[in-house]
mmCIF file of N, CA, C and O in Angstrom:
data_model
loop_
_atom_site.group_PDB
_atom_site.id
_atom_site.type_symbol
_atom_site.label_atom_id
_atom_site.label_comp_id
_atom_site.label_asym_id
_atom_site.label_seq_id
_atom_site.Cartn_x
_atom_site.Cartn_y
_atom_site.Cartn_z
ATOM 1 N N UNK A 1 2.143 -14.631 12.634
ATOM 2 C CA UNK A 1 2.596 -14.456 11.260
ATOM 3 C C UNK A 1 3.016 -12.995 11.052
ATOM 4 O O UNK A 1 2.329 -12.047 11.433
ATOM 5 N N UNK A 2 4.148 -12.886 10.445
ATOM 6 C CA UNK A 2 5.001 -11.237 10.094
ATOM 7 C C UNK A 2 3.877 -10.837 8.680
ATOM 8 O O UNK A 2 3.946 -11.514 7.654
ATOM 9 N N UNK A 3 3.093 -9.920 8.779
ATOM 10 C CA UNK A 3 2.421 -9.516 7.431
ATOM 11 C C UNK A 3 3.806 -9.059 6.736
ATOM 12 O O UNK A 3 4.873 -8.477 6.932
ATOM 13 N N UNK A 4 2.861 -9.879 5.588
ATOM 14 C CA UNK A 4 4.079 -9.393 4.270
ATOM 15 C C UNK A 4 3.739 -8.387 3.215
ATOM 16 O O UNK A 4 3.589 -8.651 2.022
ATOM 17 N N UNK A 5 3.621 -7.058 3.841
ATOM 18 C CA UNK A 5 3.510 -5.890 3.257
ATOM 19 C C UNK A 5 4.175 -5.607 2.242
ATOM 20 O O UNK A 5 5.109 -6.266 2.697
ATOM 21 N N UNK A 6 4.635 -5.187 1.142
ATOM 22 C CA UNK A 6 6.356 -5.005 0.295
ATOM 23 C C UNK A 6 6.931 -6.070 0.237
ATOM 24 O O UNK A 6 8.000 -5.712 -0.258
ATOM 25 N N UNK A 7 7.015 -7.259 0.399
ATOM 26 C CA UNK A 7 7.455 -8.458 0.407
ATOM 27 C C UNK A 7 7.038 -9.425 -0.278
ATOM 28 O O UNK A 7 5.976 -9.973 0.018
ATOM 29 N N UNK A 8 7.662 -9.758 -1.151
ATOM 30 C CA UNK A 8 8.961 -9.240 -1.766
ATOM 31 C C UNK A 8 9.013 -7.666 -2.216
ATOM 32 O O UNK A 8 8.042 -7.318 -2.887
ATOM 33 N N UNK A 9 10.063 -6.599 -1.933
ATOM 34 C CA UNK A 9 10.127 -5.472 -2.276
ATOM 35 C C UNK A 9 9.452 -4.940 -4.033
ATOM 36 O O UNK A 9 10.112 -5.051 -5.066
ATOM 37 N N UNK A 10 7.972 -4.358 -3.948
ATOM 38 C CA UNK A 10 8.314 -3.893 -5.700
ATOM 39 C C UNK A 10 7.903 -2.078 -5.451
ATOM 40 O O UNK A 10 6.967 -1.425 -4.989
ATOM 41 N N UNK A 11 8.982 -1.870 -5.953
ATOM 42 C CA UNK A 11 9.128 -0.188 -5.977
ATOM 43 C C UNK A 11 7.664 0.113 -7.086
ATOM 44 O O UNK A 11 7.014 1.143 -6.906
ATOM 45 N N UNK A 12 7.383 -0.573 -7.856
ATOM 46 C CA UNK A 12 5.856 -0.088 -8.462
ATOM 47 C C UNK A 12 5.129 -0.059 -7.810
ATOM 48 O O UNK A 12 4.250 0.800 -7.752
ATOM 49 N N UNK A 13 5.293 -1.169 -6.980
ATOM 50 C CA UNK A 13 3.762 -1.240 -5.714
ATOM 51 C C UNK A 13 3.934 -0.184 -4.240
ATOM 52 O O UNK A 13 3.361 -0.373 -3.167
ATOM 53 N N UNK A 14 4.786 0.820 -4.537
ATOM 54 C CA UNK A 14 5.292 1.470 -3.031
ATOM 55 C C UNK A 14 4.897 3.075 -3.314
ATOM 56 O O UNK A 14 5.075 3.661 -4.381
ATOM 57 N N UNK A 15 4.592 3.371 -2.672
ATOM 58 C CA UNK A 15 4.834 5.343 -2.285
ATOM 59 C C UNK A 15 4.889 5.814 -0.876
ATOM 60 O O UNK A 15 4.530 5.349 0.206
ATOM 61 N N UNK A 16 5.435 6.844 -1.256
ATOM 62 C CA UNK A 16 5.705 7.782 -0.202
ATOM 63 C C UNK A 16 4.565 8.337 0.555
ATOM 64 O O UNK A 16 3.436 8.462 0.080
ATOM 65 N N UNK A 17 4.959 8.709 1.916
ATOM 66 C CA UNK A 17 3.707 8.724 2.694
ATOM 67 C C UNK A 17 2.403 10.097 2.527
ATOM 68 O O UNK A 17 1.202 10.024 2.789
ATOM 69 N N UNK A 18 3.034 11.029 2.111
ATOM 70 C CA UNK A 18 2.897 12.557 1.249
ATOM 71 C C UNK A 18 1.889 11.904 0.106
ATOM 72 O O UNK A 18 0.727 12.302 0.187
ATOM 73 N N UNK A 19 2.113 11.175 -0.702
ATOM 74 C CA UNK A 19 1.507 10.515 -1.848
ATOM 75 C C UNK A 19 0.579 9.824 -1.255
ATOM 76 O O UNK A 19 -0.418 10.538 -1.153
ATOM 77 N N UNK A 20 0.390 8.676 -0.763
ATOM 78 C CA UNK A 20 -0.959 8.170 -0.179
ATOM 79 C C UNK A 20 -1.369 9.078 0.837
ATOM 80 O O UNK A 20 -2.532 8.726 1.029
ATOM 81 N N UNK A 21 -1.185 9.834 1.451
ATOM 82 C CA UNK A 21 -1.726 10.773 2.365
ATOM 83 C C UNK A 21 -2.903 11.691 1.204
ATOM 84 O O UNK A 21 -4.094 11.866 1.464
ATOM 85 N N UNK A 22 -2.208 12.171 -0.057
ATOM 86 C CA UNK A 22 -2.757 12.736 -0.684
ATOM 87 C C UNK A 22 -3.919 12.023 -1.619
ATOM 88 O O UNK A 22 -4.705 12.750 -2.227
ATOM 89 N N UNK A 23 -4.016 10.494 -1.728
ATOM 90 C CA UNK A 23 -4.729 9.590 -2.272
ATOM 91 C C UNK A 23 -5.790 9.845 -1.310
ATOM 92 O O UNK A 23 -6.834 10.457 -1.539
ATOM 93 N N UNK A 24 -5.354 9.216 -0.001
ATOM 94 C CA UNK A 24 -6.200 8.959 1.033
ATOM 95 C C UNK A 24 -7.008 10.294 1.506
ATOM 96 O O UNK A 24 -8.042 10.052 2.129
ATOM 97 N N UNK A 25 -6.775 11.292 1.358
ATOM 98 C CA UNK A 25 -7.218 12.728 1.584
ATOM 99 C C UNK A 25 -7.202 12.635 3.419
ATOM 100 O O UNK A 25 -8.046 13.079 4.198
ATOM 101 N N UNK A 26 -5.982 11.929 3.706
ATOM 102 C CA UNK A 26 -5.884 12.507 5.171
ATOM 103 C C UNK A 26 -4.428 12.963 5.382
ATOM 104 O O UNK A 26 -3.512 12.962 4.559
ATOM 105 N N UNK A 27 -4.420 13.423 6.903
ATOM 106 C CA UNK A 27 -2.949 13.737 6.929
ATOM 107 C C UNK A 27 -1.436 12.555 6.756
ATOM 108 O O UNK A 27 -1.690 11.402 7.104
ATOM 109 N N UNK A 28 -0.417 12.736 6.409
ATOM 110 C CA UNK A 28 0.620 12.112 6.845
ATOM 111 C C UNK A 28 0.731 11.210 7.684
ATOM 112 O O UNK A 28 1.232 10.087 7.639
ATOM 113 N N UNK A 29 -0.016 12.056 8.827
ATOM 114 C CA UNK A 29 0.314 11.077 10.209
ATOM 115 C C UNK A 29 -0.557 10.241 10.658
ATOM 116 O O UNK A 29 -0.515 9.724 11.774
ATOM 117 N N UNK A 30 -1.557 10.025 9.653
ATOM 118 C CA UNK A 30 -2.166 9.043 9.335
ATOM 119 C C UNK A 30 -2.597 8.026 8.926
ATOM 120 O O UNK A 30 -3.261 7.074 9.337
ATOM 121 N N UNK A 31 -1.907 8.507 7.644
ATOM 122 C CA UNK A 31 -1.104 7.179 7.016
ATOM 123 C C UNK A 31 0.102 6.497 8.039
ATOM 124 O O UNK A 31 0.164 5.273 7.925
ATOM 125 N N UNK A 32 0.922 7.008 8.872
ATOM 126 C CA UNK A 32 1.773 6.239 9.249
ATOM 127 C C UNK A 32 1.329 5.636 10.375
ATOM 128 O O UNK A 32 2.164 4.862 10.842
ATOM 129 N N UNK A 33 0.159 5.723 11.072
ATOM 130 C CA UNK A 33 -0.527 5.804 12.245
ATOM 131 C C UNK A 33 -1.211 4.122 11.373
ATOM 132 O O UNK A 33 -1.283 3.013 11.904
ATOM 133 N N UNK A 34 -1.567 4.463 10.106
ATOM 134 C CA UNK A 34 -2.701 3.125 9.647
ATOM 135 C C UNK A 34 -1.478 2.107 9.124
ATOM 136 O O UNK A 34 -1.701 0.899 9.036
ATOM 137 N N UNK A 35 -0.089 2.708 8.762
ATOM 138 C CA UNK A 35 1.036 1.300 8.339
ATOM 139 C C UNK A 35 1.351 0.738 9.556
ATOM 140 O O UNK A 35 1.445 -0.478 9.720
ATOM 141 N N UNK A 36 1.535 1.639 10.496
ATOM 142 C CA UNK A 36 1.778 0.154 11.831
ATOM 143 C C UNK A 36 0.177 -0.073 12.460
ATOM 144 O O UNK A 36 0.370 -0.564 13.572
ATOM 145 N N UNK A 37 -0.787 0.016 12.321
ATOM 146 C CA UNK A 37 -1.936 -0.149 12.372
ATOM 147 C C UNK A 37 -2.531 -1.310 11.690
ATOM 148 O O UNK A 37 -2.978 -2.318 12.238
ATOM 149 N N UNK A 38 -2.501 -1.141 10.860
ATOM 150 C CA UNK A 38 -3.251 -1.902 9.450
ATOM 151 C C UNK A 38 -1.684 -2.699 8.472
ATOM 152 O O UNK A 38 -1.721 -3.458 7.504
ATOM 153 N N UNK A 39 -1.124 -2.441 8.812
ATOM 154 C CA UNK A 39 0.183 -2.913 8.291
ATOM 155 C C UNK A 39 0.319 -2.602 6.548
ATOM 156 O O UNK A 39 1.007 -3.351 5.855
ATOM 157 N N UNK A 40 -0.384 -1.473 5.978
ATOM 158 C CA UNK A 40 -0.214 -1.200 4.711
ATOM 159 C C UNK A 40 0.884 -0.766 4.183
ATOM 160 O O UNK A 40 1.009 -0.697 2.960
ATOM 161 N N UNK A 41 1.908 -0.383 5.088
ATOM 162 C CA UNK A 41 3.483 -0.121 4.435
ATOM 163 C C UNK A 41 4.645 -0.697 5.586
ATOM 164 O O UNK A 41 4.496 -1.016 6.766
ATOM 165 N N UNK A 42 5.686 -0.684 4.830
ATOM 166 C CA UNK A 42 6.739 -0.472 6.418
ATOM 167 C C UNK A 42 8.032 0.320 6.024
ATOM 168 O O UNK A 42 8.414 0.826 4.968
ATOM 169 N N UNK A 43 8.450 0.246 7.035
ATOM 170 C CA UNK A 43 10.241 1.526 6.856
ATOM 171 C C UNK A 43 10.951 0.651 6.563
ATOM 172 O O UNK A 43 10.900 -0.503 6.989
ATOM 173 N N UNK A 44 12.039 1.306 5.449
ATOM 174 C CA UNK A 44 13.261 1.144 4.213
ATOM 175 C C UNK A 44 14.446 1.047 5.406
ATOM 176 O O UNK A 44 14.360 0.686 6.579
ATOM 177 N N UNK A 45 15.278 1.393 4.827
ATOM 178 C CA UNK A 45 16.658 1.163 5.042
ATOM 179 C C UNK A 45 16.851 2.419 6.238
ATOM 180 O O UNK A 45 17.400 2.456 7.339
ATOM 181 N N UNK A 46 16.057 3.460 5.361
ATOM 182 C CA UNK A 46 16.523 4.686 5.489
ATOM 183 C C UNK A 46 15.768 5.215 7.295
ATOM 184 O O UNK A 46 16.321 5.984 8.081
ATOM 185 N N UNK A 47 14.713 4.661 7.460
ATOM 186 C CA UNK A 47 13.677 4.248 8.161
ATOM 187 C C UNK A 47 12.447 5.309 7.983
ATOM 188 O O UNK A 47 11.852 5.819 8.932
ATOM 189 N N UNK A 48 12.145 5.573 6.493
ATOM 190 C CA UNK A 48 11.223 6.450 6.406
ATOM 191 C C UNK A 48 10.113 5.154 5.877
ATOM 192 O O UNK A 48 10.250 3.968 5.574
ATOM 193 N N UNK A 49 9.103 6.011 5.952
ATOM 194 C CA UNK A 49 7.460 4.469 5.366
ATOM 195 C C UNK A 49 7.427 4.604 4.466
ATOM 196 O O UNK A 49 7.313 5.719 3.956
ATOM 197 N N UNK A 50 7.501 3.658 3.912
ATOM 198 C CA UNK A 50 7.013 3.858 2.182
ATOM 199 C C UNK A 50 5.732 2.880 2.550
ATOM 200 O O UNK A 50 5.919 1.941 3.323
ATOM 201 N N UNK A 51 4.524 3.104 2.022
ATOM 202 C CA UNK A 51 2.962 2.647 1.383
ATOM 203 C C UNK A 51 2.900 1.709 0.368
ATOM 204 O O UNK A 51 3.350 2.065 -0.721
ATOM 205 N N UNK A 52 2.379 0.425 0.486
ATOM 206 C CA UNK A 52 1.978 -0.492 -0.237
ATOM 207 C C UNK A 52 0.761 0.189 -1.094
ATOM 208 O O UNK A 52 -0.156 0.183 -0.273
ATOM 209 N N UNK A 53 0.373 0.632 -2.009
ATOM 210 C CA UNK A 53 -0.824 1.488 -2.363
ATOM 211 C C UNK A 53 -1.801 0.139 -2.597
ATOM 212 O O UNK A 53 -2.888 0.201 -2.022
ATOM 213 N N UNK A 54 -1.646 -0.541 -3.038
ATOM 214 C CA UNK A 54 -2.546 -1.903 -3.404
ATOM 215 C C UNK A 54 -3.593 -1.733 -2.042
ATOM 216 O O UNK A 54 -4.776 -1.410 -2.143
ATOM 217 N N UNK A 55 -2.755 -2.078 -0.515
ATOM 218 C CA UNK A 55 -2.949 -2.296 0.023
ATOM 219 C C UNK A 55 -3.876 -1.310 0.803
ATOM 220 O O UNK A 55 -4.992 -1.566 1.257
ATOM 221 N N UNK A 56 -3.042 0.124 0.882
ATOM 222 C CA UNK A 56 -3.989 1.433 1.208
ATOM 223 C C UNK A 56 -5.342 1.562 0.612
ATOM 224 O O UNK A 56 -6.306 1.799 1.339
ATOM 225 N N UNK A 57 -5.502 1.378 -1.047
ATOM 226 C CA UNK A 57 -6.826 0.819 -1.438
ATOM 227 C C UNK A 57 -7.881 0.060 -0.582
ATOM 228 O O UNK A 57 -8.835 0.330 0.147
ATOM 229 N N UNK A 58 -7.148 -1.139 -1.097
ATOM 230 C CA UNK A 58 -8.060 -2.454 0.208
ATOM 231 C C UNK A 58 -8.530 -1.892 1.563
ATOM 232 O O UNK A 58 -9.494 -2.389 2.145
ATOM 233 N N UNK A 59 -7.811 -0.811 2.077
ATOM 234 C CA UNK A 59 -7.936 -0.442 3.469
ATOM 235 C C UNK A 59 -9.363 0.909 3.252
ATOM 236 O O UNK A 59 -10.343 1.277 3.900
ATOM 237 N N UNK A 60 -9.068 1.067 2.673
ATOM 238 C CA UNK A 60 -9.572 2.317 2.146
ATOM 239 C C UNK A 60 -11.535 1.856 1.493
ATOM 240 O O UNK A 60 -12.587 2.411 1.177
ATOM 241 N N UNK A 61 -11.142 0.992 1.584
ATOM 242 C CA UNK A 61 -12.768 0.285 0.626
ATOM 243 C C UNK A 61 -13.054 -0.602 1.628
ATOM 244 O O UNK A 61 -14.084 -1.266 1.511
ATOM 245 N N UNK A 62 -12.305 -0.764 2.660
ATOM 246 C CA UNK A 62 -12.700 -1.858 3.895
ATOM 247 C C UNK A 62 -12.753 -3.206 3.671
ATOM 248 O O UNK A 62 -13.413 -3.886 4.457
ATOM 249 N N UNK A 63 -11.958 -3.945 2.377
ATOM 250 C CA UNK A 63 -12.011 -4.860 1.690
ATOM 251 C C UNK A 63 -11.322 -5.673 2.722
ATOM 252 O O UNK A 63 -10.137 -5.679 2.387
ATOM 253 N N UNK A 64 -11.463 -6.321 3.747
ATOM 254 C CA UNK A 64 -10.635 -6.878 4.987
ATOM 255 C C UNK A 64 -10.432 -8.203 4.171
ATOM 256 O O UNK A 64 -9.271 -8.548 3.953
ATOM 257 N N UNK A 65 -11.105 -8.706 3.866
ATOM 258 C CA UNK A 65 -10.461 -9.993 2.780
ATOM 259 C C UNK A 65 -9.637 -10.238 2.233
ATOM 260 O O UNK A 65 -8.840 -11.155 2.427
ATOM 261 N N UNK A 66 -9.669 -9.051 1.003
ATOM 262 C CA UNK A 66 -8.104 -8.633 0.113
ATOM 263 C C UNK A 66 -7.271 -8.311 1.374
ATOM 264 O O UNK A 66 -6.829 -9.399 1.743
ATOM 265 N N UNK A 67 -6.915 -7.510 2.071
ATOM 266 C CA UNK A 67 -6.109 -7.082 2.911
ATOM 267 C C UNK A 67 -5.265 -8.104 3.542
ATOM 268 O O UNK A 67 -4.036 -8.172 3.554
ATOM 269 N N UNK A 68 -6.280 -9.013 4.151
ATOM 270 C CA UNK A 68 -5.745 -10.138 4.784
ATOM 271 C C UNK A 68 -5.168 -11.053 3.843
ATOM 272 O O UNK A 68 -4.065 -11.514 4.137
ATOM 273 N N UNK A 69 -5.633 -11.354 2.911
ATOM 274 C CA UNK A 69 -5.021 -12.170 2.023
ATOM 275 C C UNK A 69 -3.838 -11.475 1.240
ATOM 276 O O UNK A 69 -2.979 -12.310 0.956
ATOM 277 N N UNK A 70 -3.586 -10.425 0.882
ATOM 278 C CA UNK A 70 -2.488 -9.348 0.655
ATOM 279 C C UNK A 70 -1.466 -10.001 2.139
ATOM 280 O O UNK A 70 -0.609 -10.880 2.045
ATOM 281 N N UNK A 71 -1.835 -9.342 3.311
ATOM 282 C CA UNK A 71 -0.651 -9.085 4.254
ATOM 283 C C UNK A 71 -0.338 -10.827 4.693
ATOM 284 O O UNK A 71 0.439 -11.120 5.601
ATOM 285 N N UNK A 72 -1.165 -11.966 3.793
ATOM 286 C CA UNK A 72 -0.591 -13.225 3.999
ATOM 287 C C UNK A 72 0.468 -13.844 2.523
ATOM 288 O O UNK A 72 0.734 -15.008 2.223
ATOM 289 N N UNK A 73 0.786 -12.842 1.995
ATOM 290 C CA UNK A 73 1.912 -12.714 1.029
ATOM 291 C C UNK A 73 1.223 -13.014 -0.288
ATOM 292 O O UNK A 73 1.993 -13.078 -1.247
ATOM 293 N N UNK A 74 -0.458 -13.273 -0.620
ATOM 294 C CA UNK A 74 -0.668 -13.469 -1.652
ATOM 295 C C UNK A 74 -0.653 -12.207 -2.703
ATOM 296 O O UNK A 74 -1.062 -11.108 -2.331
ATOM 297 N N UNK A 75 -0.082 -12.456 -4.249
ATOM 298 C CA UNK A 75 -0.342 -11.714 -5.142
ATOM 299 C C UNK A 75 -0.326 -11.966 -6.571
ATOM 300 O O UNK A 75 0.207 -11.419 -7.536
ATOM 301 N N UNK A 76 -1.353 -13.329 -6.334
ATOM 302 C CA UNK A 76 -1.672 -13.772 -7.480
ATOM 303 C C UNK A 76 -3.397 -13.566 -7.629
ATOM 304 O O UNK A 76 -4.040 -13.758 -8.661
ATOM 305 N N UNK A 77 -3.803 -13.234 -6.638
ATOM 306 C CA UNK A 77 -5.606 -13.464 -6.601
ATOM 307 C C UNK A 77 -5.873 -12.486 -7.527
ATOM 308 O O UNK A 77 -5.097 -11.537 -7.637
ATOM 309 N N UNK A 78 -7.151 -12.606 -8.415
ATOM 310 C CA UNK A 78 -7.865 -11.839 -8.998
ATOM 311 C C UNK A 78 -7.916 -10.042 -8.028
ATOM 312 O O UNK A 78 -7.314 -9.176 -8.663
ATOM 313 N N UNK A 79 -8.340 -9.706 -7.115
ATOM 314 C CA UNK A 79 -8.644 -8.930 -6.286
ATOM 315 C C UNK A 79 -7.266 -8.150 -6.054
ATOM 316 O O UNK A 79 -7.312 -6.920 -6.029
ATOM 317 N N UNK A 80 -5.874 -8.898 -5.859
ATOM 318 C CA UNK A 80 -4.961 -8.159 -5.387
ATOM 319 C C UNK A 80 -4.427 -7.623 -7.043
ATOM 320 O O UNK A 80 -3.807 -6.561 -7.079
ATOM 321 N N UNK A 81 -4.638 -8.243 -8.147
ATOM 322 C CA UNK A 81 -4.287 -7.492 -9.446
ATOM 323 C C UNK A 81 -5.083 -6.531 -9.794
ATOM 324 O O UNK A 81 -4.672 -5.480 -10.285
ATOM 325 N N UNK A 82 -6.663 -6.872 -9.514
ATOM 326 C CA UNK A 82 -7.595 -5.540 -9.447
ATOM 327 C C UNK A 82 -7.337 -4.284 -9.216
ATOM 328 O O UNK A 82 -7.685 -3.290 -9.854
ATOM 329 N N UNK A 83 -6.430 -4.420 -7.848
ATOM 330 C CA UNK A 83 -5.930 -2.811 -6.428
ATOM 331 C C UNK A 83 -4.716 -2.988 -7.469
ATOM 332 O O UNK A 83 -5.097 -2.197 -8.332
ATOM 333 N N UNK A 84 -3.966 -3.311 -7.767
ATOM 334 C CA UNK A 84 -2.943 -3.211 -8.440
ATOM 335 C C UNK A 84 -2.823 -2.555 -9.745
ATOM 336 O O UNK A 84 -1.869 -1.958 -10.243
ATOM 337 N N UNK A 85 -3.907 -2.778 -10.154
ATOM 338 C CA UNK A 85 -4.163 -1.922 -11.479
ATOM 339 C C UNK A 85 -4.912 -0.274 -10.842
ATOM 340 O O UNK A 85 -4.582 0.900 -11.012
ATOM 341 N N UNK A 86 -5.672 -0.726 -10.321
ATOM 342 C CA UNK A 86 -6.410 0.603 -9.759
ATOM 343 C C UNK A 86 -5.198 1.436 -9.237
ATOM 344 O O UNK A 86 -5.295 2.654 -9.391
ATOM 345 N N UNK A 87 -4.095 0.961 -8.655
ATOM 346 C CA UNK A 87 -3.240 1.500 -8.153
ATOM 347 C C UNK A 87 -2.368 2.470 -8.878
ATOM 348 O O UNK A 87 -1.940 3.586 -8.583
ATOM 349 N N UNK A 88 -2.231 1.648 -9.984
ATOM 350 C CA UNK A 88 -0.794 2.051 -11.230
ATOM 351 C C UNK A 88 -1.202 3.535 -11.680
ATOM 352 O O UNK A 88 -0.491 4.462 -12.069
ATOM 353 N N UNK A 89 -2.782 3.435 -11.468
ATOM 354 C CA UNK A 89 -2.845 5.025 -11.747
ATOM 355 C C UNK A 89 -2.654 5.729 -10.688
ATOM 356 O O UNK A 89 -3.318 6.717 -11.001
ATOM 357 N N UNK A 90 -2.233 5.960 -9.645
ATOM 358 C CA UNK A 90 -2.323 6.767 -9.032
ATOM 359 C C UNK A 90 -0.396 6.827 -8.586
ATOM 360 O O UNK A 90 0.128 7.561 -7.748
ATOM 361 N N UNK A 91 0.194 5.931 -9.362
ATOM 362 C CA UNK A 91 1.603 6.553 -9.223
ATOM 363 C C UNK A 91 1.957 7.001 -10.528
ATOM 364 O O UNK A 91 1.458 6.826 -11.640
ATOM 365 N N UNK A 92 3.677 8.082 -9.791
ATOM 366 C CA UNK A 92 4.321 8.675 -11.145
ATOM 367 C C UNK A 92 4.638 8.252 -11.917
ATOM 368 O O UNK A 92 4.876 7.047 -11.837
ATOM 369 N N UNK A 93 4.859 8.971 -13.215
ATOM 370 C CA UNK A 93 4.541 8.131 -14.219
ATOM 371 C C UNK A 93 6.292 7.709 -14.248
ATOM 372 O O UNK A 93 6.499 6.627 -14.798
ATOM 373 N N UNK A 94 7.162 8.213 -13.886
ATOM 374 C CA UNK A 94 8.416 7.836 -13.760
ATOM 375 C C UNK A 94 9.348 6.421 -12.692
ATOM 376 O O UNK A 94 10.466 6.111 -12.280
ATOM 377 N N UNK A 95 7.677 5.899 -12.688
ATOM 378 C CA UNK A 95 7.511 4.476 -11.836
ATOM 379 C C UNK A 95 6.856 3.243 -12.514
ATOM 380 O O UNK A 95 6.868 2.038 -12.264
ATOM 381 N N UNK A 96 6.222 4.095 -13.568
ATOM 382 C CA UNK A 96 5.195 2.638 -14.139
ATOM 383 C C UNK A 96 5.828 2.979 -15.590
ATOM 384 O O UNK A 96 5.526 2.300 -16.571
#
């Protein structure tokens, strides 16, 4: 099964790797090390990563449940609107 990270694409649910790096309090290359890892983001057009933050959460709290059920395209569960809200704060406000 292709995890469905961003899929369907929502630019509310996405950041830049600088931005969850700075959530996550690790480096850059860590975050991109945990999106093909953990499959919490993938590369645009452009082929830079953009971050599912929902998902960096889930990863981040070790919630392997949500995660898995996230990267199996669900985003209706109680749990994935939970990270989703928890999320909205932590993007610009020129996104939400």
């Amino acid at each position: 099964m292709t995890p469905q990270v961003l899929k369907p694409w929502d630019r509310q649910e996405a950041c830049e790797v600088k931005h969850a790096a700075w959530i996550a309090r690790r480096s850059p290359a860590t975050i991109r090390a945990w999106a093909e890892q953990h499959h919490i983001g993938r590369r645009i057009v452009d082929g830079a990563w953009m971050i599912s933050l929902p998902a960096l959460l889930m990863l981040l709290d070790d919630d392997r449940a949500a995660l898995n059920a996230y990267l199996a395209g669900d985003r209706r569960s109680d749990a994935f609107e939970a990270y989703r809200e928890r999320a909205n704060r932590f993007l610009p406000a020129e996104i939400t």
